[in-house]
Amino acid sequence: MECKVGDVVMPGNIIQEADALAKESKKVVLGNGLRLENDSAVSSKSGLLCKRKNIFYVDSYQKKYIPAKNDNVIGIVQSKTLEFFWVDISYSELAILPYLAFEGATKKNRPEINVGDLVYAKVVLANPDLEAELVCVDSTGKKGKLGELKDGLMFSCSINLVRKILNEKCNLLHLLSKECPYELVAAINGRIWINTKSLRATILLRDTILEAEHTAYNQMKDLVDRFATELTGIKI
Amino acid sequence: MKDPILSNNERAFVEKAIAEKLRIDKRGLNEFRNLAIFYGKNYGSVIASLGETKVFASVSCEVSTPKTTRPNEGTIFINVEMGSQQNEPCIVVTRILERTIRESNCIDLESLCIVAEEKVWNLRVDISILNNEGNVIDCACIAAVSALAHFRRPDCTASGDGEFTIHKSAEKDLIPIVLHHYPICVNYALFEGKTPIADPTILEERVTNASLILAVNAYKELCSIHLTGVSLTSPYLIQKCSDMAAERAKHIVEYIKDALEQDRIDRENGQAKGFSQSIKLTNIPSNFTDTQEIDQVMDTENDGSGELEEVMADESFEKIDSDTVASTWTKEESDESSDSDVQVIEESPKKKGIINVMEIVDTSSDDEEKETIVLN
C-alpha cells in the first residue's frame, strides 16, 4: 500500500517516499514511529505520517513516554544512592540524576533534594539498553530553569496535550497569562506543573489546561473566557 | 513495576485543598462523580463508569454440586481482576464485594437449587477493572449488583427421579435471579481522621491514610462496614457517614432500576445497543479540527450505514477488531455466543468516525514544533 505524507499509517506500512529519497543518496532522518527494516523505512506506530525537511515521523496520540535525548522532563525522586538520585520520569525504568549534575555541586556540597521532590531536568543520555541519565544544568554549568520544583501542583496528561500547548499555533498559555499570573512547566514526558497564588486558581487552571486537549486552536479564547468567569465570578 | 512514590507537591496540595474544602476536580466534599451504566448484548454483562473509573462485570452460571453444609442452596463466586492479573488491591476489592453481596444474603440462593444435595446453579461474577481513577470499590459494586440484576439463567425442570433438563432460551424464557435488596458500597476517604471525602479520586486515595467503606441498601440497612488505614474515628463520624451513604445508596438503586427498565424496553423494541454506546466520540483529541467538523462526522456516520454492512460481510474485520468488549471478555453462555458478532457490527460506525476525523486532520496539518520529533 502506498503511503504518502499526510496519510494515516499503520504499523508495518512501508514508507516508499523515504526509501526513494534515500536511493537518491540524500540523507533521510527517521523520526518518532519509524524504523529501518531490511533497508526500507517501516512505520512502527499508527498515526499521521509527517515530513519536515528530510525528517519523516509519525504524529501519533500516546500517553506512554519514551526518553529521548534533549527532552525536558519532570521527575519524581524515588530514592537516593551514594552518587545519584533514582528519578521516576513515567517510563518503565527509573532514570539516574547524579548529584554532580546540579549548579555549584561538588563532592562535598550536595543538592538538598529529598525523596518525593519534583525535579525539572534534561535527558542527556537515552539509550534503549541503559537507564536514562538526567542533568539539571546546561552545558555552561548554569541551572537556568532546571532544578527542583517547589510547591504548586503536578499532574499527568497525554503527551499529545503537552505538544499541543507548546505548539506555536496554540495561544492558550499566552491568553491565560492575561487573566491570572502563574508559573507553568510543561514537560514532554506527559507531566505539567503549575503554581499560582491561590489554591482555587491552581485547580481552575489545571482544569482549563486538561480541557484544552479537546478544544480546537481557534476556540481557546472561549475556554480562557470561561476560566476568567469562573475565577472572578464575573461574567464577561 | 510498582507505583512510583507520590510527589510531595501533590500530597501537600491535596491536603491544603481539603483543609479549605476544595477538591482538585472542583467537586464538593460530599459530591460524587457522574455514574453511567451500560448493558451489553448478553444478559449479565455490564460496564459501569464513575467518572473516568471503569469496571466491566459479567455473570455466568453453571450446574454443580452444592456444599454439604448447605445442600439446598446455590453458590456465588466473585472474581476481580485488574489488567488480567490479580494483585493486592484486587484481593481487597474481592473480599469487600464478597462481604457485601454474599454475606448480606441479597441473592436468594435457595431459588438456585435444582435437586437438593445433588445439583445447584453456581453463579460466577467476573469483574475486570478497565480503568482505575480512584474509588474502584464503589464502581465494582455497582457493576456487580447491576450485572446480577440483569442476568438471566436458563430454566430447568426436574422430574421426580432426580433427572432434570436445562431448557434452551428458545424453548423456555430465561429467568432472572431473585435479589432481595441491592447493597451498594459507598467509599469515604478520611482526611486527618475527621473529614470524610465522598468518592475519592486516585490521587486522594493515595494521599489519605484512611478510608471507610460502607455497604448500604435502599432500605437504609447497613450490610457491611470496612475501615482501612490508621485514623481516630469517632462513633459520631461513622453515624454521619452511614447516613450520607444511605442517601447515596437510595439514589443509585433507583438509577440501576431505571437503567434496567430502559434496557428491557430497548430489548423489546430490538434496539439494544450494547457497549457501543459507552464510547464517546467527543473525547477525541482535537489538534486541528473544530467541534463542528466532528459533528459533521457524526452525521455522516449515520448516513453511511448501508455501505458499512458490506464491510461487515468480510470476516477479516472481526480479527482486526480485537478490542471488542463482548467478543473477548464475556464468558459465553452456550446459547448466546452468536450475539458477539452483532456487537462488532454495532461498534464499527464509531471506528469509521474516528478514521474520518483523522482524514480531516491531515488536510490542515503542516509543520509541528520541535518537541514532536524524537530522533533515534
Coordinates of C-alpha atoms in Angstrom, one line a residue:
Chain A
M1 CA 0.0 0.0 0.0
E2 CA 1.3 3.4 -1.0
C3 CA 1.8 5.8 2.0
K4 CA 2.1 9.5 1.2
V5 CA 3.0 12.3 3.6
G6 CA -0.2 13.3 5.3
D7 CA -1.8 9.8 5.2
V8 CA -2.7 7.7 8.2
V9 CA -0.2 4.9 8.5
M10 CA -0.5 1.7 10.5
P11 CA 2.4 -0.3 12.0
G12 CA 4.2 -2.3 9.3
N13 CA 3.5 0.1 6.4
I14 CA 6.5 0.7 4.2
I15 CA 7.2 4.4 3.5
Q16 CA 8.3 4.4 -0.1
E17 CA 8.8 8.1 -0.2
A18 CA 11.6 7.9 2.4
D19 CA 13.1 5.0 0.5
A20 CA 13.0 6.8 -2.8
L21 CA 14.7 9.8 -1.2
A22 CA 17.4 7.6 0.3
K23 CA 18.0 6.0 -3.0
E24 CA 18.8 9.4 -4.5
S25 CA 21.7 9.3 -2.0
K26 CA 20.2 12.0 0.1
K27 CA 20.3 12.0 3.9
V28 CA 16.9 10.9 5.4
V29 CA 16.2 11.0 9.1
L30 CA 13.7 8.6 10.5
G31 CA 12.0 10.2 13.5
N32 CA 9.4 9.1 16.0
G33 CA 7.4 6.0 15.0
L34 CA 9.6 4.9 12.1
R35 CA 12.3 2.3 11.9
L36 CA 14.6 0.7 9.4
E37 CA 13.8 -2.8 8.5
N38 CA 15.5 -4.7 5.6
D39 CA 16.8 -1.4 4.2
S40 CA 13.4 0.2 4.0
A41 CA 11.6 2.6 6.3
V42 CA 8.7 1.0 8.1
S43 CA 6.3 2.6 10.5
S44 CA 6.0 1.1 14.0
K45 CA 3.1 3.3 15.2
S46 CA -0.3 4.3 13.9
G47 CA -0.8 7.9 13.2
L48 CA -0.3 10.7 10.6
L49 CA 2.8 10.5 8.5
C50 CA 4.5 13.8 8.6
K51 CA 7.6 15.2 7.0
R52 CA 9.7 18.2 7.7
K53 CA 12.8 18.9 5.5
N54 CA 14.3 15.5 5.4
I55 CA 12.9 14.2 8.6
F56 CA 10.0 11.7 8.5
Y57 CA 8.0 11.0 11.6
V58 CA 4.6 9.6 12.7
D59 CA 2.4 12.0 14.7
S60 CA 0.5 9.7 17.0
Y61 CA -1.6 10.1 20.1
Q62 CA 0.1 8.4 23.0
K63 CA 0.4 8.5 26.8
K64 CA 3.5 6.5 27.3
Y65 CA 6.7 8.4 27.3
I66 CA 9.9 7.0 25.9
P67 CA 13.0 9.0 26.8
A68 CA 14.9 10.7 24.0
K69 CA 18.0 13.0 24.2
N70 CA 17.4 16.7 24.9
D71 CA 13.9 16.2 26.2
N72 CA 12.9 18.3 29.2
V73 CA 11.1 16.1 31.8
I74 CA 9.6 16.4 35.2
G75 CA 10.7 13.6 37.5
I76 CA 9.8 12.4 41.0
V77 CA 12.8 11.5 43.2
Q78 CA 12.3 7.9 44.2
S79 CA 15.4 7.1 46.2
K80 CA 19.0 8.2 46.8
T81 CA 22.3 6.3 46.5
L82 CA 25.9 7.4 47.2
E83 CA 26.3 9.0 43.8
F84 CA 22.9 9.8 42.3
F85 CA 19.1 10.0 42.7
W86 CA 16.8 7.5 41.1
V87 CA 14.1 9.5 39.4
D88 CA 10.7 8.4 38.0
I89 CA 10.1 10.0 34.6
S90 CA 6.9 8.0 33.9
Y91 CA 8.9 5.5 31.8
S92 CA 9.1 1.8 32.7
E93 CA 12.6 2.2 34.1
L94 CA 13.8 4.9 36.6
A95 CA 16.3 7.4 35.4
I96 CA 19.6 8.5 37.0
L97 CA 20.3 12.0 38.2
P98 CA 23.9 12.4 39.5
Y99 CA 24.5 14.7 42.5
L100 CA 27.1 16.5 40.4
A101 CA 24.6 17.4 37.8
F102 CA 23.4 20.4 39.8
E103 CA 24.7 24.0 39.6
G104 CA 27.6 24.5 42.0
A105 CA 27.5 20.9 43.3
T106 CA 30.8 19.3 44.4
K107 CA 31.6 16.0 46.1
K108 CA 31.1 17.7 49.5
N109 CA 28.3 20.2 48.6
R110 CA 25.3 18.0 47.7
P111 CA 22.0 19.3 46.4
E112 CA 19.3 19.5 49.1
I113 CA 16.7 17.3 47.5
N114 CA 14.6 14.6 49.3
V115 CA 12.7 11.6 48.2
G116 CA 9.4 12.6 46.7
D117 CA 10.5 16.0 45.5
L118 CA 9.9 17.1 41.9
V119 CA 12.8 18.0 39.6
Y120 CA 12.8 19.6 36.2
A121 CA 15.6 18.0 34.3
K122 CA 17.0 17.4 30.8
V123 CA 17.7 14.0 29.4
V124 CA 21.4 13.7 28.3
L125 CA 21.6 10.0 27.7
A126 CA 18.8 7.9 26.3
N127 CA 20.0 4.5 25.2
P128 CA 17.4 1.7 25.0
D129 CA 19.7 -0.7 26.9
L130 CA 20.7 1.7 29.7
E131 CA 18.9 3.8 32.3
A132 CA 18.3 7.3 31.0
E133 CA 20.5 10.0 32.6
L134 CA 19.3 13.4 33.6
V135 CA 21.0 16.7 34.4
C136 CA 19.8 19.9 36.0
V137 CA 22.4 22.2 34.4
D138 CA 23.1 23.4 30.9
S139 CA 26.4 23.0 29.0
T140 CA 27.8 26.1 30.7
G141 CA 27.1 24.7 34.2
K142 CA 24.2 27.1 34.9
K143 CA 20.9 25.8 36.1
G144 CA 18.7 28.1 34.0
K145 CA 15.2 27.0 34.5
L146 CA 16.0 23.4 35.5
G147 CA 16.1 22.2 39.1
E148 CA 13.8 21.5 41.9
L149 CA 10.1 22.5 41.6
K150 CA 8.7 23.7 44.9
D151 CA 5.0 23.9 45.9
G152 CA 2.5 24.0 43.2
L153 CA 0.6 21.1 41.7
M154 CA 1.9 18.5 39.2
F155 CA -0.5 16.4 37.1
S156 CA -0.2 13.9 34.4
C157 CA -1.7 14.2 30.9
S158 CA -1.2 12.8 27.5
I159 CA 2.0 13.6 25.6
N160 CA -0.3 15.0 22.9
L161 CA -1.6 17.7 25.2
V162 CA 1.9 18.9 26.1
R163 CA 2.9 19.1 22.5
K164 CA -0.3 20.9 21.8
I165 CA 0.1 23.7 24.4
L166 CA 3.8 24.1 23.5
N167 CA 2.9 24.5 19.8
E168 CA 3.4 27.9 18.4
K169 CA -0.1 27.9 17.0
C170 CA -1.6 27.4 20.4
N171 CA -2.1 30.7 22.2
L172 CA -3.7 29.1 25.3
L173 CA -0.8 29.9 27.7
H174 CA -0.5 33.4 26.4
L175 CA -4.2 34.1 26.9
L176 CA -4.2 32.5 30.3
S177 CA -1.3 34.8 31.4
K178 CA -3.5 37.8 30.8
E179 CA -6.2 36.5 33.2
C180 CA -4.1 35.3 36.1
P181 CA -0.3 35.3 36.9
Y182 CA 1.0 31.7 37.0
E183 CA 4.1 29.6 36.7
L184 CA 4.0 26.6 34.5
V185 CA 6.3 23.8 33.4
A186 CA 5.1 21.5 30.6
A187 CA 7.4 18.6 30.3
I188 CA 7.3 16.3 27.3
N189 CA 7.0 13.2 29.5
G190 CA 3.3 14.0 30.0
R191 CA 3.6 16.0 33.2
I192 CA 2.6 19.5 33.8
W193 CA 3.5 21.5 36.9
I194 CA 1.6 24.7 37.7
N195 CA 1.7 27.2 40.6
T196 CA -0.4 30.2 41.3
K197 CA -1.0 32.4 44.3
S198 CA -4.2 30.6 45.4
L199 CA -5.3 27.0 45.5
R200 CA -8.5 27.8 43.7
A201 CA -6.8 29.4 40.8
T202 CA -4.5 26.4 40.5
I203 CA -7.4 24.0 40.4
L204 CA -9.2 26.0 37.8
L205 CA -6.0 26.4 35.7
R206 CA -5.4 22.6 35.8
D207 CA -9.0 22.0 34.7
T208 CA -8.6 24.5 31.8
I209 CA -5.4 23.0 30.6
L210 CA -6.8 19.5 30.6
E211 CA -9.9 20.7 28.7
A212 CA -7.6 22.2 26.0
E213 CA -7.0 18.6 24.8
H214 CA -10.5 18.5 23.3
T215 CA -10.5 22.1 22.1
A216 CA -9.5 23.4 18.7
Y217 CA -6.9 26.2 18.4
N218 CA -9.5 28.7 17.3
Q219 CA -11.7 28.1 20.3
M220 CA -9.0 28.6 23.0
K221 CA -10.4 32.2 23.6
D222 CA -13.7 30.8 24.7
L223 CA -12.0 28.4 27.0
V224 CA -10.0 31.1 28.6
D225 CA -13.1 33.3 28.9
R226 CA -14.8 30.6 30.8
F227 CA -11.7 30.3 33.0
A228 CA -11.8 34.0 33.8
T229 CA -15.5 33.9 34.5
E230 CA -15.1 31.1 37.0
L231 CA -12.1 32.7 38.6
T232 CA -13.6 36.1 39.2
G233 CA -17.2 35.1 39.4
I234 CA -18.0 38.0 36.9
K235 CA -19.5 37.2 33.6
I236 CA -17.7 38.9 30.7
Chain B
M1 CA 6.6 -2.3 38.2
K2 CA 5.1 -0.9 41.4
D3 CA 3.6 2.6 41.5
P4 CA 6.2 5.3 41.8
I5 CA 6.2 7.3 45.1
L6 CA 3.7 10.1 45.2
S7 CA 5.4 13.5 44.9
N8 CA 5.5 15.7 48.0
N9 CA 4.0 18.6 46.0
E10 CA 0.8 16.6 45.1
R11 CA 0.4 15.4 48.7
A12 CA 0.8 18.9 50.2
F13 CA -1.5 20.4 47.6
V14 CA -4.3 17.9 48.2
E15 CA -4.0 18.3 52.0
K16 CA -4.1 22.1 51.8
A17 CA -7.0 22.0 49.4
I18 CA -9.1 19.6 51.5
A19 CA -8.4 21.9 54.5
E20 CA -10.0 24.7 52.5
K21 CA -12.9 22.4 51.4
L22 CA -11.6 22.4 47.8
R23 CA -11.0 19.4 45.6
I24 CA -8.9 19.1 42.6
D25 CA -11.7 18.2 40.3
K26 CA -13.9 21.1 41.6
R27 CA -16.3 18.8 43.4
G28 CA -17.8 19.5 46.8
L29 CA -16.6 17.3 49.7
N30 CA -19.7 15.2 49.5
E31 CA -20.2 15.2 45.8
F32 CA -19.9 12.2 43.6
R33 CA -18.7 11.8 40.0
N34 CA -21.1 11.0 37.2
L35 CA -22.3 7.5 37.2
A36 CA -23.1 5.6 34.0
I37 CA -24.3 2.0 33.5
F38 CA -24.2 0.3 30.1
Y39 CA -25.7 -3.1 29.5
G40 CA -24.2 -5.4 26.9
K41 CA -25.9 -7.6 24.4
N42 CA -25.5 -10.6 26.6
Y43 CA -27.6 -10.9 29.7
G44 CA -25.5 -10.2 32.8
S45 CA -22.7 -8.1 31.2
V46 CA -22.4 -4.5 32.3
I47 CA -19.9 -1.7 32.1
A48 CA -20.2 0.8 34.9
S49 CA -18.3 4.0 35.0
L50 CA -17.8 6.5 37.8
G51 CA -16.1 9.5 36.3
E52 CA -13.1 8.0 34.5
T53 CA -13.1 4.8 36.6
K54 CA -14.5 2.0 34.5
V55 CA -15.4 -1.5 35.5
F56 CA -16.7 -4.4 33.5
A57 CA -18.8 -7.2 35.1
S58 CA -20.1 -10.3 33.7
V59 CA -22.2 -13.0 35.3
S60 CA -22.2 -16.6 34.2
C61 CA -23.7 -19.8 35.6
E62 CA -23.0 -23.5 35.6
V63 CA -24.5 -26.6 37.3
S64 CA -22.5 -28.1 40.1
T65 CA -22.9 -30.0 43.3
P66 CA -23.8 -28.0 46.4
K67 CA -21.8 -27.7 49.6
T68 CA -22.6 -30.4 52.1
T69 CA -23.4 -27.8 54.8
R70 CA -26.0 -26.1 52.5
P71 CA -27.5 -28.8 50.4
N72 CA -30.4 -26.8 49.1
E73 CA -28.6 -23.5 48.2
G74 CA -26.8 -22.4 45.1
T75 CA -23.3 -20.8 45.3
I76 CA -21.9 -17.5 44.2
F77 CA -18.3 -16.8 43.3
I78 CA -16.8 -13.4 42.8
N79 CA -13.5 -12.8 40.9
V80 CA -11.9 -9.4 40.5
E81 CA -9.1 -8.8 38.0
M82 CA -7.1 -5.7 37.2
G83 CA -5.4 -5.8 33.7
S84 CA -5.8 -9.6 33.6
Q85 CA -3.9 -10.2 36.8
Q86 CA -4.7 -10.3 40.4
N87 CA -2.8 -8.1 42.8
E88 CA -3.2 -7.0 46.4
P89 CA -5.8 -4.2 45.7
C90 CA -7.9 -6.8 43.7
I91 CA -8.0 -9.2 46.7
V92 CA -9.2 -6.4 48.9
V93 CA -11.9 -5.5 46.5
T94 CA -12.9 -9.2 46.1
R95 CA -13.1 -9.6 49.9
I96 CA -15.3 -6.4 50.3
L97 CA -17.6 -7.4 47.5
E98 CA -18.0 -11.0 48.9
R99 CA -18.9 -9.5 52.3
T100 CA -21.3 -7.1 50.6
I101 CA -23.0 -9.4 48.2
R102 CA -22.7 -12.9 49.5
E103 CA -22.8 -12.3 53.2
S104 CA -25.6 -9.8 53.1
N105 CA -27.8 -12.5 51.7
C106 CA -29.1 -10.3 48.9
I107 CA -29.4 -13.2 46.5
D108 CA -32.0 -15.8 47.1
L109 CA -29.6 -18.8 46.9
E110 CA -32.4 -21.3 47.6
S111 CA -34.0 -20.4 44.3
L112 CA -30.8 -21.6 42.5
C113 CA -31.4 -25.2 43.7
I114 CA -32.3 -27.7 41.1
V115 CA -32.2 -31.0 43.0
A116 CA -31.4 -30.8 46.7
E117 CA -28.0 -32.3 47.7
E118 CA -27.2 -33.0 44.0
K119 CA -27.4 -30.2 41.6
V120 CA -27.5 -26.4 42.1
W121 CA -26.6 -23.4 40.0
N122 CA -23.2 -21.9 40.6
L123 CA -23.1 -18.2 39.8
R124 CA -19.8 -16.6 38.9
V125 CA -19.3 -12.8 38.8
D126 CA -16.2 -11.8 36.9
I127 CA -15.1 -8.3 37.3
S128 CA -12.5 -6.6 35.3
I129 CA -11.2 -3.2 36.3
L130 CA -10.7 -1.4 32.9
N131 CA -9.5 1.9 34.3
N132 CA -8.7 2.9 37.8
E133 CA -9.1 6.6 38.5
G134 CA -10.0 6.0 42.1
N135 CA -12.9 4.5 44.0
V136 CA -12.8 1.2 42.3
I137 CA -14.8 -0.4 45.0
D138 CA -17.9 1.7 44.5
C139 CA -17.8 1.2 40.8
A140 CA -17.2 -2.5 41.0
C141 CA -20.0 -2.9 43.5
I142 CA -22.5 -1.1 41.2
A143 CA -21.3 -3.1 38.2
A144 CA -21.6 -6.4 40.1
V145 CA -25.1 -5.7 41.5
S146 CA -26.5 -4.4 38.3
A147 CA -25.0 -7.4 36.4
L148 CA -26.7 -9.7 38.8
A149 CA -29.9 -7.9 38.4
H150 CA -29.6 -8.0 34.7
F151 CA -28.6 -11.7 34.5
R152 CA -31.0 -14.4 33.3
R153 CA -30.4 -18.1 33.8
P154 CA -31.8 -20.9 31.7
D155 CA -35.0 -22.5 33.1
C156 CA -34.7 -26.0 34.4
T157 CA -37.2 -28.7 35.2
A158 CA -36.6 -31.6 37.5
S159 CA -38.6 -34.8 37.2
G160 CA -39.2 -36.9 40.4
D161 CA -36.4 -39.5 39.9
G162 CA -33.6 -37.0 40.1
E163 CA -33.3 -36.4 36.4
F164 CA -33.5 -32.8 35.1
T165 CA -33.4 -30.9 31.8
I166 CA -32.0 -27.5 31.1
H167 CA -34.1 -25.7 28.6
K168 CA -32.6 -23.6 25.9
S169 CA -33.7 -20.0 25.6
A170 CA -35.8 -20.9 22.5
E171 CA -37.8 -23.4 24.5
K172 CA -38.5 -21.5 27.7
D173 CA -37.9 -18.0 28.7
L174 CA -34.7 -17.3 30.7
I175 CA -35.4 -16.4 34.3
P176 CA -33.8 -13.7 36.4
I177 CA -32.0 -14.2 39.7
V178 CA -34.1 -13.2 42.7
L179 CA -32.5 -10.3 44.5
H180 CA -34.0 -9.4 47.9
H181 CA -32.2 -6.0 48.0
Y182 CA -29.4 -4.2 46.3
P183 CA -26.4 -3.5 48.5
I184 CA -24.3 -0.5 47.4
C185 CA -20.8 0.2 48.6
V186 CA -20.0 3.9 49.4
N187 CA -16.4 4.8 49.9
Y188 CA -15.3 7.7 52.0
A189 CA -11.7 8.8 52.3
L190 CA -10.9 10.2 55.7
F191 CA -8.6 13.1 55.9
E192 CA -6.9 13.8 59.3
G193 CA -9.3 11.2 60.6
K194 CA -12.2 13.5 60.6
T195 CA -13.0 15.0 57.2
P196 CA -14.9 12.4 55.1
I197 CA -14.5 12.8 51.3
A198 CA -17.0 11.1 49.1
D199 CA -15.9 9.2 46.0
P200 CA -12.1 9.8 46.3
T201 CA -10.0 10.1 43.1
I202 CA -6.9 8.0 42.8
L203 CA -4.8 10.9 44.0
E204 CA -6.9 11.5 47.1
E205 CA -6.8 7.8 47.8
R206 CA -3.1 7.8 47.7
V207 CA -2.8 10.9 49.9
T208 CA -5.2 9.8 52.6
N209 CA -4.2 7.4 55.3
A210 CA -7.7 6.0 56.0
S211 CA -10.9 5.1 54.3
L212 CA -14.3 4.0 55.4
I213 CA -16.3 1.7 53.1
L214 CA -20.0 1.3 54.0
A215 CA -22.4 -1.0 52.2
V216 CA -25.9 0.1 52.5
N217 CA -29.1 -0.9 50.7
A218 CA -32.1 1.2 49.6
Y219 CA -33.9 0.5 52.9
K220 CA -31.0 2.2 54.7
E221 CA -29.8 -1.1 56.2
L222 CA -26.1 -1.4 56.7
C223 CA -24.8 -4.5 55.1
S224 CA -21.1 -4.3 55.8
I225 CA -18.5 -1.8 57.0
H226 CA -14.8 -1.7 56.3
L227 CA -12.3 0.6 57.8
T228 CA -8.8 0.7 56.4
G229 CA -5.7 2.6 57.4
V230 CA -5.0 4.5 60.6
S231 CA -7.4 7.0 61.9
L232 CA -9.1 8.1 65.1
T233 CA -12.7 7.7 64.2
S234 CA -15.5 8.8 66.4
P235 CA -18.8 7.0 66.5
Y236 CA -20.4 10.2 65.5
L237 CA -18.4 10.3 62.3
I238 CA -19.4 6.7 61.3
Q239 CA -23.0 7.6 62.1
K240 CA -22.8 10.7 59.9
C241 CA -21.1 8.8 57.0
S242 CA -23.7 6.0 57.1
D243 CA -26.5 8.5 56.9
M244 CA -24.9 10.1 53.9
A245 CA -24.2 6.6 52.4
A246 CA -27.8 5.6 52.8
E247 CA -29.0 8.6 50.9
R248 CA -26.5 7.8 48.1
A249 CA -27.4 4.1 48.0
K250 CA -31.1 5.0 47.5
H251 CA -30.2 7.2 44.5
I252 CA -28.0 4.5 43.0
V253 CA -30.6 1.8 43.4
E254 CA -33.1 4.0 41.6
Y255 CA -30.6 4.7 38.9
I256 CA -29.9 0.9 38.4
K257 CA -33.6 0.2 38.3
D258 CA -34.2 2.9 35.7
A259 CA -31.3 1.6 33.6
L260 CA -32.7 -1.9 33.8
E261 CA -36.1 -0.8 32.8
Q262 CA -34.7 1.2 29.9
D263 CA -32.7 -1.8 28.8
R264 CA -35.8 -4.0 28.9
I265 CA -37.7 -1.6 26.7
D266 CA -34.8 -1.4 24.3
R267 CA -34.6 -5.1 24.1
E268 CA -38.4 -5.5 23.5
N269 CA -38.1 -3.0 20.6
G270 CA -35.0 -4.7 19.3
Q271 CA -32.9 -1.6 19.9
A272 CA -30.4 -2.8 22.4
K273 CA -27.2 -1.0 21.5
G274 CA -24.7 -3.0 23.7
F275 CA -21.5 -1.5 24.8
S276 CA -21.1 0.6 21.6
Q277 CA -23.0 3.4 23.4
S278 CA -20.3 3.7 26.0
I279 CA -17.8 5.1 23.5
K280 CA -17.8 8.9 23.5
L281 CA -16.8 10.4 20.2
T282 CA -16.4 13.9 21.7
N283 CA -13.4 12.6 23.6
I284 CA -11.2 12.6 20.5
P285 CA -8.3 15.0 21.0
S286 CA -8.7 17.8 18.5
N287 CA -5.4 19.3 17.5
F288 CA -6.7 20.9 14.3
T289 CA -10.4 20.2 13.9
D290 CA -13.1 22.2 15.5
T291 CA -16.1 20.6 17.0
Q292 CA -18.4 21.4 14.1
E293 CA -16.3 19.1 11.9
I294 CA -16.7 16.3 14.5
D295 CA -20.4 16.9 14.4
Q296 CA -20.4 16.5 10.7
V297 CA -18.5 13.3 11.0
M298 CA -21.1 12.0 13.4
D299 CA -23.8 12.9 11.0
T300 CA -22.1 11.2 8.0
E301 CA -21.5 8.1 10.1
N302 CA -25.2 7.6 10.4
D303 CA -25.8 8.0 6.7
G304 CA -23.1 5.6 5.7
S305 CA -24.6 2.6 7.5
G306 CA -25.7 0.8 4.3
E307 CA -22.2 0.8 3.0
L308 CA -20.8 -0.4 6.3
E309 CA -22.7 -3.6 6.2
E310 CA -20.8 -4.6 3.1
V311 CA -17.6 -4.2 5.0
M312 CA -19.0 -6.4 7.8
A313 CA -19.5 -9.3 5.4
D314 CA -15.8 -9.6 5.2
E315 CA -14.8 -11.9 8.1
S316 CA -11.3 -10.5 8.4
F317 CA -12.8 -7.4 10.0
E318 CA -13.6 -9.3 13.2
K319 CA -10.0 -10.2 13.6
I320 CA -8.8 -6.7 13.4
D321 CA -11.4 -5.7 16.0
S322 CA -9.6 -7.5 18.8
D323 CA -10.7 -4.9 21.5
T324 CA -14.4 -5.5 21.1
V325 CA -15.6 -6.0 24.6
A326 CA -18.3 -8.6 24.1
S327 CA -16.4 -11.0 21.9
T328 CA -13.3 -11.3 24.0
W329 CA -14.3 -10.7 27.6
T330 CA -17.7 -12.1 28.1
K331 CA -17.9 -15.6 29.3
E332 CA -20.0 -17.0 26.6
E333 CA -23.2 -18.6 27.6
S334 CA -23.8 -21.5 25.2
D335 CA -27.0 -20.2 23.6
E336 CA -25.9 -16.6 23.2
S337 CA -22.5 -16.8 21.7
S338 CA -23.7 -15.7 18.3
D339 CA -24.6 -12.3 19.7
S340 CA -20.9 -11.3 19.8
D341 CA -20.8 -10.9 16.1
V342 CA -23.6 -8.5 16.2
Q343 CA -21.6 -6.5 18.7
V344 CA -18.9 -6.0 16.2
I345 CA -21.2 -4.6 13.6
E346 CA -22.7 -2.2 16.1
E347 CA -19.3 -0.8 17.1
S348 CA -17.9 -0.3 13.7
P349 CA -19.6 3.0 12.8
K350 CA -17.8 4.6 15.7
K351 CA -14.5 3.4 14.4
K352 CA -15.3 4.7 11.0
G353 CA -16.0 8.0 12.6
I354 CA -12.6 8.1 14.1
I355 CA -10.9 7.4 10.8
N356 CA -12.9 10.2 9.2
V357 CA -11.7 12.7 11.8
M358 CA -8.1 11.7 11.1
E359 CA -8.7 12.4 7.4
I360 CA -9.9 15.9 8.2
V361 CA -6.8 16.3 10.4
D362 CA -4.5 15.7 7.5
T363 CA -5.9 18.4 5.3
S364 CA -4.9 21.2 7.6
S365 CA -1.8 19.7 9.2
D366 CA 1.7 21.0 8.4
D367 CA 4.7 21.7 10.5
E368 CA 4.8 20.7 14.1
E369 CA 7.1 22.3 16.6
K370 CA 10.4 20.8 17.7
E371 CA 9.1 18.7 20.6
T372 CA 7.3 16.4 18.2
I373 CA 10.4 14.9 16.7
V374 CA 12.2 12.2 18.7
L375 CA 15.3 11.2 16.8
N376 CA 16.6 7.7 17.3

